[in-house]
Amino acid sequence: MVTYIEADAAPYKNTGVIRLYGPEGFEGMRKACQVTARCLDELVARVSPGVTTDEIDRFVFEFGMDHGALPATLNYRGYTKSSCTSINHVVCHGIPNDKPLREGDIVNIDVTYVVDGWHGDSSRMYPVGEIKRAAERLLDVTHECLMRGIAAVRPGARTGAIGEAIQAYAEAERCSVVRDFCGHGVGRLFHDAPNILHYGSANDGPELKEGMIFTIEPMINLGRPHVKVLSDGWTAVTRDRSLSAQYEHTVGVTADGCEIFTLSPAGLFKPGIHVAGDA
Ligand code: MF3
Ligand code: CO
Ligand code: CO
């Protein structure tokens, strides 16, 4: 059975009960998510060939320190970085390192800041210099998947409506949806109930109610959906080494739809892409 609870009355752990937040929760999330969105905006000009993902990660840490925000991933279940940086066939949870980005790479940068106890979770794709046509198409499809998932959010629908919208579009575009990772409730906790699957049927899952806050973060592959996790215990890659992409927003359910907390103030959520060979 699915149960819901007023967020203030809930214990500070994931018990499977779905928290419903009020106006203070929404205000707290706006603040935290906007620090995350501004950091991701700042990164647009900083991602280029030769930059290492460690340098990106250091920027994320310092931007947080300058804005009263702690990276939620620091020391989270043994993770030691301020961000995840997932390049090309890496699906998610790539660990920043000292290797320089190369022209033509596509990299997802995923940041979660905690501000006054509220978690703002978002990720975007960054093209490194000029990318290939196939990579551009994957970014377009994945971004559209996220936006179609968001468009399905309204009270009375089920979480499965989000997954159905995403899967239908991805597969119509001959791409595949990763099953092994999902969106999640977020707010006071980093990862909370419910799970938001990026595939399935509109009849599946708990009913959406005003006050729920969660992420939608589809991972879409050009090839098959299967992933494996490398021996570092984090890095998830496509088994067939096909390209993978992901965009993530944190949203709150309103009376007639949803509010996207992690919108880019500079309009850089999906920056212009340069394709190799085009004028
Ligand atoms: N931010 C990721 C998410 O979207 C979670 C990263 S957890 C980490 O849920 F430990 F891998 F950083
Ligand atoms: Co998330
Ligand atoms: Co994230």
PDB file of C-alpha atoms and ligand atoms in Angstrom:
ATOM      1  CA  MET A   1       0.000   0.000   0.000  1.00  0.00           C
ATOM      2  CA  VAL A   2       1.187   3.506  -0.790  1.00  0.00           C
ATOM      3  CA  THR A   3       1.050   6.011   2.003  1.00  0.00           C
ATOM      4  CA  TYR A   4       1.668   9.716   2.054  1.00  0.00           C
ATOM      5  CA  ILE A   5       2.701  11.883   4.958  1.00  0.00           C
ATOM      6  CA  GLU A   6       3.026  15.580   5.611  1.00  0.00           C
ATOM      7  CA  ALA A   7       6.766  16.206   5.248  1.00  0.00           C
ATOM      8  CA  ASP A   8       7.151  17.913   8.642  1.00  0.00           C
ATOM      9  CA  ALA A   9       5.724  14.872  10.428  1.00  0.00           C
ATOM     10  CA  ALA A  10       7.993  12.376   8.663  1.00  0.00           C
ATOM     11  CA  PRO A  11      11.076  10.755  10.188  1.00  0.00           C
ATOM     12  CA  TYR A  12      14.384  11.818   8.667  1.00  0.00           C
ATOM     13  CA  LYS A  13      14.870   8.585   6.712  1.00  0.00           C
ATOM     14  CA  ASN A  14      13.422   6.802   3.690  1.00  0.00           C
ATOM     15  CA  THR A  15      10.689   4.532   5.028  1.00  0.00           C
ATOM     16  CA  GLY A  16       8.925   4.168   1.673  1.00  0.00           C
ATOM     17  CA  VAL A  17       6.284   6.672   2.688  1.00  0.00           C
ATOM     18  CA  ILE A  18       5.840   9.568   0.233  1.00  0.00           C
ATOM     19  CA  ARG A  19       6.367  13.019   1.715  1.00  0.00           C
ATOM     20  CA  LEU A  20       4.064  15.901   0.763  1.00  0.00           C
ATOM     21  CA  TYR A  21       5.675  19.304   1.116  1.00  0.00           C
ATOM     22  CA  GLY A  22       4.001  22.641   1.756  1.00  0.00           C
ATOM     23  CA  PRO A  23       4.931  26.193   0.724  1.00  0.00           C
ATOM     24  CA  GLU A  24       8.052  26.308   2.965  1.00  0.00           C
ATOM     25  CA  GLY A  25       9.304  23.121   1.356  1.00  0.00           C
ATOM     26  CA  PHE A  26       8.741  24.521  -2.118  1.00  0.00           C
ATOM     27  CA  GLU A  27      10.534  27.745  -1.126  1.00  0.00           C
ATOM     28  CA  GLY A  28      13.482  25.820   0.321  1.00  0.00           C
ATOM     29  CA  MET A  29      13.714  23.698  -2.818  1.00  0.00           C
ATOM     30  CA  ARG A  30      13.592  26.757  -5.104  1.00  0.00           C
ATOM     31  CA  LYS A  31      16.638  28.133  -3.315  1.00  0.00           C
ATOM     32  CA  ALA A  32      18.697  24.934  -3.286  1.00  0.00           C
ATOM     33  CA  CYS A  33      17.810  24.048  -6.873  1.00  0.00           C
ATOM     34  CA  GLN A  34      18.675  27.508  -8.134  1.00  0.00           C
ATOM     35  CA  VAL A  35      22.189  27.270  -6.678  1.00  0.00           C
ATOM     36  CA  THR A  36      22.553  23.968  -8.548  1.00  0.00           C
ATOM     37  CA  ALA A  37      21.187  25.496 -11.765  1.00  0.00           C
ATOM     38  CA  ARG A  38      23.532  28.499 -11.544  1.00  0.00           C
ATOM     39  CA  CYS A  39      26.522  26.221 -11.028  1.00  0.00           C
ATOM     40  CA  LEU A  40      25.512  24.164 -14.081  1.00  0.00           C
ATOM     41  CA  ASP A  41      25.155  27.446 -16.027  1.00  0.00           C
ATOM     42  CA  GLU A  42      28.671  28.523 -15.001  1.00  0.00           C
ATOM     43  CA  LEU A  43      30.049  25.218 -16.236  1.00  0.00           C
ATOM     44  CA  VAL A  44      28.913  25.824 -19.824  1.00  0.00           C
ATOM     45  CA  ALA A  45      31.829  28.165 -20.526  1.00  0.00           C
ATOM     46  CA  ARG A  46      34.243  25.991 -18.542  1.00  0.00           C
ATOM     47  CA  VAL A  47      33.749  22.693 -20.365  1.00  0.00           C
ATOM     48  CA  SER A  48      36.118  22.464 -23.322  1.00  0.00           C
ATOM     49  CA  PRO A  49      38.805  20.185 -24.742  1.00  0.00           C
ATOM     50  CA  GLY A  50      41.739  19.797 -22.323  1.00  0.00           C
ATOM     51  CA  VAL A  51      39.750  20.505 -19.151  1.00  0.00           C
ATOM     52  CA  THR A  52      39.798  17.607 -16.674  1.00  0.00           C
ATOM     53  CA  THR A  53      36.745  16.372 -14.830  1.00  0.00           C
ATOM     54  CA  ASP A  54      38.673  16.901 -11.574  1.00  0.00           C
ATOM     55  CA  GLU A  55      38.859  20.606 -12.487  1.00  0.00           C
ATOM     56  CA  ILE A  56      35.110  20.623 -13.085  1.00  0.00           C
ATOM     57  CA  ASP A  57      34.583  18.883  -9.753  1.00  0.00           C
ATOM     58  CA  ARG A  58      36.768  21.406  -7.932  1.00  0.00           C
ATOM     59  CA  PHE A  59      34.702  24.222  -9.452  1.00  0.00           C
ATOM     60  CA  VAL A  60      31.503  22.546  -8.215  1.00  0.00           C
ATOM     61  CA  PHE A  61      32.934  22.280  -4.694  1.00  0.00           C
ATOM     62  CA  GLU A  62      34.127  25.891  -4.606  1.00  0.00           C
ATOM     63  CA  PHE A  63      30.945  27.304  -6.152  1.00  0.00           C
ATOM     64  CA  GLY A  64      29.046  25.504  -3.407  1.00  0.00           C
ATOM     65  CA  MET A  65      31.283  26.914  -0.675  1.00  0.00           C
ATOM     66  CA  ASP A  66      30.779  30.415  -2.088  1.00  0.00           C
ATOM     67  CA  HIS A  67      26.983  30.025  -2.049  1.00  0.00           C
ATOM     68  CA  GLY A  68      26.298  28.291   1.271  1.00  0.00           C
ATOM     69  CA  ALA A  69      25.785  24.945  -0.446  1.00  0.00           C
ATOM     70  CA  LEU A  70      27.276  21.558   0.393  1.00  0.00           C
ATOM     71  CA  PRO A  71      27.621  18.941  -2.369  1.00  0.00           C
ATOM     72  CA  ALA A  72      25.345  16.067  -1.274  1.00  0.00           C
ATOM     73  CA  THR A  73      27.555  13.464  -2.960  1.00  0.00           C
ATOM     74  CA  LEU A  74      30.581  14.223  -0.747  1.00  0.00           C
ATOM     75  CA  ASN A  75      31.010  11.143   1.447  1.00  0.00           C
ATOM     76  CA  TYR A  76      27.652   9.813   0.254  1.00  0.00           C
ATOM     77  CA  ARG A  77      27.847   5.994   0.573  1.00  0.00           C
ATOM     78  CA  GLY A  78      31.619   6.211   0.166  1.00  0.00           C
ATOM     79  CA  TYR A  79      31.553   8.556  -2.848  1.00  0.00           C
ATOM     80  CA  THR A  80      34.264  11.216  -2.440  1.00  0.00           C
ATOM     81  CA  LYS A  81      33.558  13.829  -5.151  1.00  0.00           C
ATOM     82  CA  SER A  82      31.287  16.879  -5.430  1.00  0.00           C
ATOM     83  CA  SER A  83      29.803  15.847  -8.776  1.00  0.00           C
ATOM     84  CA  CYS A  84      29.388  12.954 -11.181  1.00  0.00           C
ATOM     85  CA  THR A  85      30.916  13.337 -14.650  1.00  0.00           C
ATOM     86  CA  SER A  86      29.765  10.704 -17.134  1.00  0.00           C
ATOM     87  CA  ILE A  87      31.468  10.730 -20.526  1.00  0.00           C
ATOM     88  CA  ASN A  88      30.250   9.105 -23.788  1.00  0.00           C
ATOM     89  CA  HIS A  89      29.336   5.459 -23.029  1.00  0.00           C
ATOM     90  CA  VAL A  90      29.270   6.140 -19.274  1.00  0.00           C
ATOM     91  CA  VAL A  91      25.589   6.057 -18.287  1.00  0.00           C
ATOM     92  CA  CYS A  92      25.880   7.709 -14.856  1.00  0.00           C
ATOM     93  CA  HIS A  93      27.969   8.021 -11.672  1.00  0.00           C
ATOM     94  CA  GLY A  94      31.236   8.644 -13.545  1.00  0.00           C
ATOM     95  CA  ILE A  95      33.896   9.691 -11.033  1.00  0.00           C
ATOM     96  CA  PRO A  96      35.849  12.881 -11.821  1.00  0.00           C
ATOM     97  CA  ASN A  97      39.533  12.225 -12.556  1.00  0.00           C
ATOM     98  CA  ASP A  98      42.649  13.856 -14.012  1.00  0.00           C
ATOM     99  CA  LYS A  99      42.002  12.861 -17.647  1.00  0.00           C
ATOM    100  CA  PRO A 100      41.398  15.785 -20.016  1.00  0.00           C
ATOM    101  CA  LEU A 101      38.131  15.982 -21.965  1.00  0.00           C
ATOM    102  CA  ARG A 102      38.564  15.531 -25.707  1.00  0.00           C
ATOM    103  CA  GLU A 103      36.954  17.269 -28.665  1.00  0.00           C
ATOM    104  CA  GLY A 104      33.799  15.367 -29.593  1.00  0.00           C
ATOM    105  CA  ASP A 105      33.087  13.982 -26.111  1.00  0.00           C
ATOM    106  CA  ILE A 106      29.656  14.377 -24.562  1.00  0.00           C
ATOM    107  CA  VAL A 107      29.714  14.650 -20.777  1.00  0.00           C
ATOM    108  CA  ASN A 108      26.896  14.664 -18.246  1.00  0.00           C
ATOM    109  CA  ILE A 109      27.605  16.746 -15.159  1.00  0.00           C
ATOM    110  CA  ASP A 110      25.341  15.910 -12.214  1.00  0.00           C
ATOM    111  CA  VAL A 111      25.306  18.180  -9.170  1.00  0.00           C
ATOM    112  CA  THR A 112      23.258  18.020  -5.980  1.00  0.00           C
ATOM    113  CA  TYR A 113      23.651  20.856  -3.486  1.00  0.00           C
ATOM    114  CA  VAL A 114      22.228  20.928   0.000  1.00  0.00           C
ATOM    115  CA  VAL A 115      21.113  24.422   1.053  1.00  0.00           C
ATOM    116  CA  ASP A 116      19.492  24.820   4.503  1.00  0.00           C
ATOM    117  CA  GLY A 117      18.823  21.068   4.479  1.00  0.00           C
ATOM    118  CA  TRP A 118      17.085  21.083   1.043  1.00  0.00           C
ATOM    119  CA  HIS A 119      18.532  19.019  -1.832  1.00  0.00           C
ATOM    120  CA  GLY A 120      18.707  20.476  -5.362  1.00  0.00           C
ATOM    121  CA  ASP A 121      19.518  17.706  -7.871  1.00  0.00           C
ATOM    122  CA  SER A 122      20.078  18.355 -11.581  1.00  0.00           C
ATOM    123  CA  SER A 123      22.240  17.270 -14.479  1.00  0.00           C
ATOM    124  CA  ARG A 124      22.836  18.336 -18.049  1.00  0.00           C
ATOM    125  CA  MET A 125      24.789  17.231 -21.092  1.00  0.00           C
ATOM    126  CA  TYR A 126      27.787  19.276 -22.204  1.00  0.00           C
ATOM    127  CA  PRO A 127      29.199  18.842 -25.708  1.00  0.00           C
ATOM    128  CA  VAL A 128      32.993  19.178 -25.757  1.00  0.00           C
ATOM    129  CA  GLY A 129      33.830  21.268 -28.823  1.00  0.00           C
ATOM    130  CA  GLU A 130      32.262  19.920 -31.995  1.00  0.00           C
ATOM    131  CA  ILE A 131      30.410  16.630 -31.635  1.00  0.00           C
ATOM    132  CA  LYS A 132      29.164  14.060 -34.137  1.00  0.00           C
ATOM    133  CA  ARG A 133      25.695  14.143 -35.657  1.00  0.00           C
ATOM    134  CA  ALA A 134      24.729  10.909 -33.846  1.00  0.00           C
ATOM    135  CA  ALA A 135      25.722  12.413 -30.491  1.00  0.00           C
ATOM    136  CA  GLU A 136      23.707  15.549 -31.215  1.00  0.00           C
ATOM    137  CA  ARG A 137      20.674  13.407 -32.035  1.00  0.00           C
ATOM    138  CA  LEU A 138      21.042  11.511 -28.744  1.00  0.00           C
ATOM    139  CA  LEU A 139      21.160  14.775 -26.779  1.00  0.00           C
ATOM    140  CA  ASP A 140      18.055  16.047 -28.584  1.00  0.00           C
ATOM    141  CA  VAL A 141      16.151  12.806 -27.935  1.00  0.00           C
ATOM    142  CA  THR A 142      17.184  12.614 -24.271  1.00  0.00           C
ATOM    143  CA  HIS A 143      16.272  16.228 -23.546  1.00  0.00           C
ATOM    144  CA  GLU A 144      12.900  15.723 -25.237  1.00  0.00           C
ATOM    145  CA  CYS A 145      12.377  12.565 -23.129  1.00  0.00           C
ATOM    146  CA  LEU A 146      12.879  14.589 -19.944  1.00  0.00           C
ATOM    147  CA  MET A 147      10.507  17.337 -21.080  1.00  0.00           C
ATOM    148  CA  ARG A 148       7.810  14.809 -22.130  1.00  0.00           C
ATOM    149  CA  GLY A 149       8.173  13.099 -18.756  1.00  0.00           C
ATOM    150  CA  ILE A 150       7.716  16.440 -17.008  1.00  0.00           C
ATOM    151  CA  ALA A 151       4.657  17.224 -19.156  1.00  0.00           C
ATOM    152  CA  ALA A 152       2.998  14.059 -17.787  1.00  0.00           C
ATOM    153  CA  VAL A 153       3.215  15.301 -14.174  1.00  0.00           C
ATOM    154  CA  ARG A 154      -0.075  16.389 -12.624  1.00  0.00           C
ATOM    155  CA  PRO A 155      -2.099  15.376  -9.568  1.00  0.00           C
ATOM    156  CA  GLY A 156      -4.156  12.264 -10.212  1.00  0.00           C
ATOM    157  CA  ALA A 157      -1.777  10.753 -12.770  1.00  0.00           C
ATOM    158  CA  ARG A 158       0.474   7.897 -11.655  1.00  0.00           C
ATOM    159  CA  THR A 159       4.275   7.930 -11.643  1.00  0.00           C
ATOM    160  CA  GLY A 160       4.040   5.424 -14.505  1.00  0.00           C
ATOM    161  CA  ALA A 161       2.663   8.151 -16.789  1.00  0.00           C
ATOM    162  CA  ILE A 162       6.108   9.750 -16.674  1.00  0.00           C
ATOM    163  CA  GLY A 163       7.835   6.511 -17.616  1.00  0.00           C
ATOM    164  CA  GLU A 164       5.358   5.732 -20.373  1.00  0.00           C
ATOM    165  CA  ALA A 165       5.849   9.144 -22.001  1.00  0.00           C
ATOM    166  CA  ILE A 166       9.634   8.802 -21.869  1.00  0.00           C
ATOM    167  CA  GLN A 167       9.797   5.240 -23.137  1.00  0.00           C
ATOM    168  CA  ALA A 168       7.344   5.862 -25.994  1.00  0.00           C
ATOM    169  CA  TYR A 169       9.387   8.761 -27.332  1.00  0.00           C
ATOM    170  CA  ALA A 170      12.820   7.177 -26.823  1.00  0.00           C
ATOM    171  CA  GLU A 171      11.837   3.957 -28.584  1.00  0.00           C
ATOM    172  CA  ALA A 172      10.049   5.778 -31.422  1.00  0.00           C
ATOM    173  CA  GLU A 173      13.431   7.464 -31.976  1.00  0.00           C
ATOM    174  CA  ARG A 174      15.149   4.013 -32.035  1.00  0.00           C
ATOM    175  CA  CYS A 175      16.906   4.683 -28.742  1.00  0.00           C
ATOM    176  CA  SER A 176      16.629   2.672 -25.505  1.00  0.00           C
ATOM    177  CA  VAL A 177      15.784   3.516 -21.893  1.00  0.00           C
ATOM    178  CA  VAL A 178      18.159   2.402 -19.120  1.00  0.00           C
ATOM    179  CA  ARG A 179      16.211   0.350 -16.543  1.00  0.00           C
ATOM    180  CA  ASP A 180      18.813   0.031 -13.787  1.00  0.00           C
ATOM    181  CA  PHE A 181      18.583   3.599 -12.468  1.00  0.00           C
ATOM    182  CA  CYS A 182      15.588   5.816 -11.817  1.00  0.00           C
ATOM    183  CA  GLY A 183      14.442   9.203 -10.602  1.00  0.00           C
ATOM    184  CA  HIS A 184      13.617   9.566  -6.921  1.00  0.00           C
ATOM    185  CA  GLY A 185      11.826  11.535  -4.287  1.00  0.00           C
ATOM    186  CA  VAL A 186      14.025  14.397  -3.073  1.00  0.00           C
ATOM    187  CA  GLY A 187      13.713  17.264  -0.611  1.00  0.00           C
ATOM    188  CA  ARG A 188      14.835  16.866   2.978  1.00  0.00           C
ATOM    189  CA  LEU A 189      16.458  13.597   1.843  1.00  0.00           C
ATOM    190  CA  PHE A 190      18.731  13.086  -1.190  1.00  0.00           C
ATOM    191  CA  HIS A 191      17.119   9.813  -2.285  1.00  0.00           C
ATOM    192  CA  ASP A 192      13.582   9.244  -1.048  1.00  0.00           C
ATOM    193  CA  ALA A 193      10.380   7.453  -2.080  1.00  0.00           C
ATOM    194  CA  PRO A 194       8.977   7.090  -4.640  1.00  0.00           C
ATOM    195  CA  ASN A 195      11.157   5.686  -7.412  1.00  0.00           C
ATOM    196  CA  ILE A 196      10.407   7.384 -10.719  1.00  0.00           C
ATOM    197  CA  LEU A 197      10.875   4.807 -13.475  1.00  0.00           C
ATOM    198  CA  HIS A 198      11.676   6.084 -16.954  1.00  0.00           C
ATOM    199  CA  TYR A 199       9.737   3.265 -18.649  1.00  0.00           C
ATOM    200  CA  GLY A 200       6.490   1.384 -18.036  1.00  0.00           C
ATOM    201  CA  SER A 201       2.791   2.085 -18.153  1.00  0.00           C
ATOM    202  CA  ALA A 202       0.594   4.998 -17.070  1.00  0.00           C
ATOM    203  CA  ASN A 203      -1.308   2.527 -14.835  1.00  0.00           C
ATOM    204  CA  ASP A 204       1.813   1.746 -12.793  1.00  0.00           C
ATOM    205  CA  GLY A 205       3.086   3.286  -9.597  1.00  0.00           C
ATOM    206  CA  PRO A 206       1.669   5.533  -6.910  1.00  0.00           C
ATOM    207  CA  GLU A 207      -0.677   8.394  -7.697  1.00  0.00           C
ATOM    208  CA  LEU A 208       0.909  11.828  -7.941  1.00  0.00           C
ATOM    209  CA  LYS A 209      -0.311  14.297  -5.343  1.00  0.00           C
ATOM    210  CA  GLU A 210       0.205  18.023  -4.915  1.00  0.00           C
ATOM    211  CA  GLY A 211       3.262  18.602  -2.720  1.00  0.00           C
ATOM    212  CA  MET A 212       5.315  15.642  -3.953  1.00  0.00           C
ATOM    213  CA  ILE A 213       8.872  16.536  -4.971  1.00  0.00           C
ATOM    214  CA  PHE A 214      11.032  14.238  -7.094  1.00  0.00           C
ATOM    215  CA  THR A 215      13.580  14.066  -9.873  1.00  0.00           C
ATOM    216  CA  ILE A 216      13.095  12.902 -13.435  1.00  0.00           C
ATOM    217  CA  GLU A 217      16.437  11.873 -14.930  1.00  0.00           C
ATOM    218  CA  PRO A 218      16.147   9.573 -17.952  1.00  0.00           C
ATOM    219  CA  MET A 219      19.280   7.810 -19.177  1.00  0.00           C
ATOM    220  CA  ILE A 220      18.897   7.074 -22.893  1.00  0.00           C
ATOM    221  CA  ASN A 221      21.226   4.940 -25.016  1.00  0.00           C
ATOM    222  CA  LEU A 222      21.832   4.937 -28.773  1.00  0.00           C
ATOM    223  CA  GLY A 223      22.223   1.148 -28.565  1.00  0.00           C
ATOM    224  CA  ARG A 224      20.866  -1.472 -26.187  1.00  0.00           C
ATOM    225  CA  PRO A 225      19.616  -0.551 -22.681  1.00  0.00           C
ATOM    226  CA  HIS A 226      21.909  -2.847 -20.698  1.00  0.00           C
ATOM    227  CA  VAL A 227      24.517  -1.455 -18.333  1.00  0.00           C
ATOM    228  CA  LYS A 228      27.279  -2.781 -16.110  1.00  0.00           C
ATOM    229  CA  VAL A 229      29.001  -1.159 -13.150  1.00  0.00           C
ATOM    230  CA  LEU A 230      32.807  -1.047 -13.280  1.00  0.00           C
ATOM    231  CA  SER A 231      35.073  -2.393 -10.517  1.00  0.00           C
ATOM    232  CA  ASP A 232      35.257   1.061  -8.868  1.00  0.00           C
ATOM    233  CA  GLY A 233      31.724   0.272  -7.666  1.00  0.00           C
ATOM    234  CA  TRP A 234      30.210   3.423  -9.213  1.00  0.00           C
ATOM    235  CA  THR A 235      30.844   3.975 -12.925  1.00  0.00           C
ATOM    236  CA  ALA A 236      27.924   2.570 -14.926  1.00  0.00           C
ATOM    237  CA  VAL A 237      28.598   1.995 -18.640  1.00  0.00           C
ATOM    238  CA  THR A 238      26.599   0.642 -21.562  1.00  0.00           C
ATOM    239  CA  ARG A 239      27.391  -3.042 -22.106  1.00  0.00           C
ATOM    240  CA  ASP A 240      27.538  -2.524 -25.877  1.00  0.00           C
ATOM    241  CA  ARG A 241      29.660   0.659 -25.400  1.00  0.00           C
ATOM    242  CA  SER A 242      27.034   2.722 -27.241  1.00  0.00           C
ATOM    243  CA  LEU A 243      26.673   6.416 -26.363  1.00  0.00           C
ATOM    244  CA  SER A 244      24.461   7.303 -23.417  1.00  0.00           C
ATOM    245  CA  ALA A 245      22.963  10.639 -22.331  1.00  0.00           C
ATOM    246  CA  GLN A 246      21.004  12.000 -19.374  1.00  0.00           C
ATOM    247  CA  TYR A 247      19.250  15.212 -18.332  1.00  0.00           C
ATOM    248  CA  GLU A 248      17.806  15.684 -14.840  1.00  0.00           C
ATOM    249  CA  HIS A 249      15.375  18.162 -13.297  1.00  0.00           C
ATOM    250  CA  THR A 250      13.937  18.362  -9.783  1.00  0.00           C
ATOM    251  CA  VAL A 251      10.192  19.097  -9.901  1.00  0.00           C
ATOM    252  CA  GLY A 252       7.369  19.697  -7.427  1.00  0.00           C
ATOM    253  CA  VAL A 253       3.753  18.674  -8.090  1.00  0.00           C
ATOM    254  CA  THR A 254       1.375  21.660  -8.061  1.00  0.00           C
ATOM    255  CA  ALA A 255      -2.440  21.858  -8.183  1.00  0.00           C
ATOM    256  CA  ASP A 256      -2.466  21.710 -11.992  1.00  0.00           C
ATOM    257  CA  GLY A 257       0.909  20.338 -13.088  1.00  0.00           C
ATOM    258  CA  CYS A 258       4.377  20.882 -11.762  1.00  0.00           C
ATOM    259  CA  GLU A 259       7.022  23.460 -11.018  1.00  0.00           C
ATOM    260  CA  ILE A 260      10.533  22.830 -12.363  1.00  0.00           C
ATOM    261  CA  PHE A 261      12.886  23.949  -9.595  1.00  0.00           C
ATOM    262  CA  THR A 262      16.142  23.479 -11.519  1.00  0.00           C
ATOM    263  CA  LEU A 263      15.383  25.641 -14.585  1.00  0.00           C
ATOM    264  CA  SER A 264      18.464  27.438 -15.932  1.00  0.00           C
ATOM    265  CA  PRO A 265      18.351  31.155 -15.107  1.00  0.00           C
ATOM    266  CA  ALA A 266      20.572  31.834 -18.147  1.00  0.00           C
ATOM    267  CA  GLY A 267      18.594  29.592 -20.515  1.00  0.00           C
ATOM    268  CA  LEU A 268      21.541  27.199 -20.786  1.00  0.00           C
ATOM    269  CA  PHE A 269      19.900  23.917 -19.806  1.00  0.00           C
ATOM    270  CA  LYS A 270      20.565  22.655 -23.323  1.00  0.00           C
ATOM    271  CA  PRO A 271      23.162  24.941 -24.854  1.00  0.00           C
ATOM    272  CA  GLY A 272      23.644  25.259 -28.613  1.00  0.00           C
ATOM    273  CA  ILE A 273      25.463  22.341 -30.170  1.00  0.00           C
ATOM    274  CA  HIS A 274      28.149  22.485 -32.851  1.00  0.00           C
ATOM    275  CA  VAL A 275      28.287  19.472 -35.105  1.00  0.00           C
ATOM    276  CA  ALA A 276      31.548  18.536 -36.783  1.00  0.00           C
ATOM    277  CA  GLY A 277      31.389  19.170 -40.523  1.00  0.00           C
ATOM    278  CA  ASP A 278      28.529  21.701 -40.393  1.00  0.00           C
ATOM    279  CA  ALA A 279      29.050  25.308 -41.437  1.00  0.00           C
TER     280      ALA A 279
HETATM  281  N1  MF3 B   1      22.901  12.990  -8.350  1.00  0.00           N
HETATM  282  C1  MF3 B   1      22.714  11.587  -8.613  1.00  0.00           C
HETATM  283  C2  MF3 B   1      21.237  11.424  -8.820  1.00  0.00           C
HETATM  284  O1  MF3 B   1      20.737  12.013  -9.718  1.00  0.00           O
HETATM  285  C3  MF3 B   1      23.197  10.714  -7.507  1.00  0.00           C
HETATM  286  C4  MF3 B   1      24.652  10.648  -7.407  1.00  0.00           C
HETATM  287  S1  MF3 B   1      25.069   9.703  -6.045  1.00  0.00           S
HETATM  288  C5  MF3 B   1      26.739   9.557  -6.172  1.00  0.00           C
HETATM  289  O2  MF3 B   1      20.505  10.808  -8.102  1.00  0.00           O
HETATM  290  F1  MF3 B   1      27.125   9.061  -5.074  1.00  0.00           F
HETATM  291  F2  MF3 B   1      27.014   8.789  -7.232  1.00  0.00           F
HETATM  292  F3  MF3 B   1      27.284  10.742  -6.393  1.00  0.00           F
HETATM  293 CO    CO B   2      18.802  12.397  -8.953  1.00  0.00          CO
HETATM  294 CO    CO B   3      21.558  13.950  -9.989  1.00  0.00          CO
END
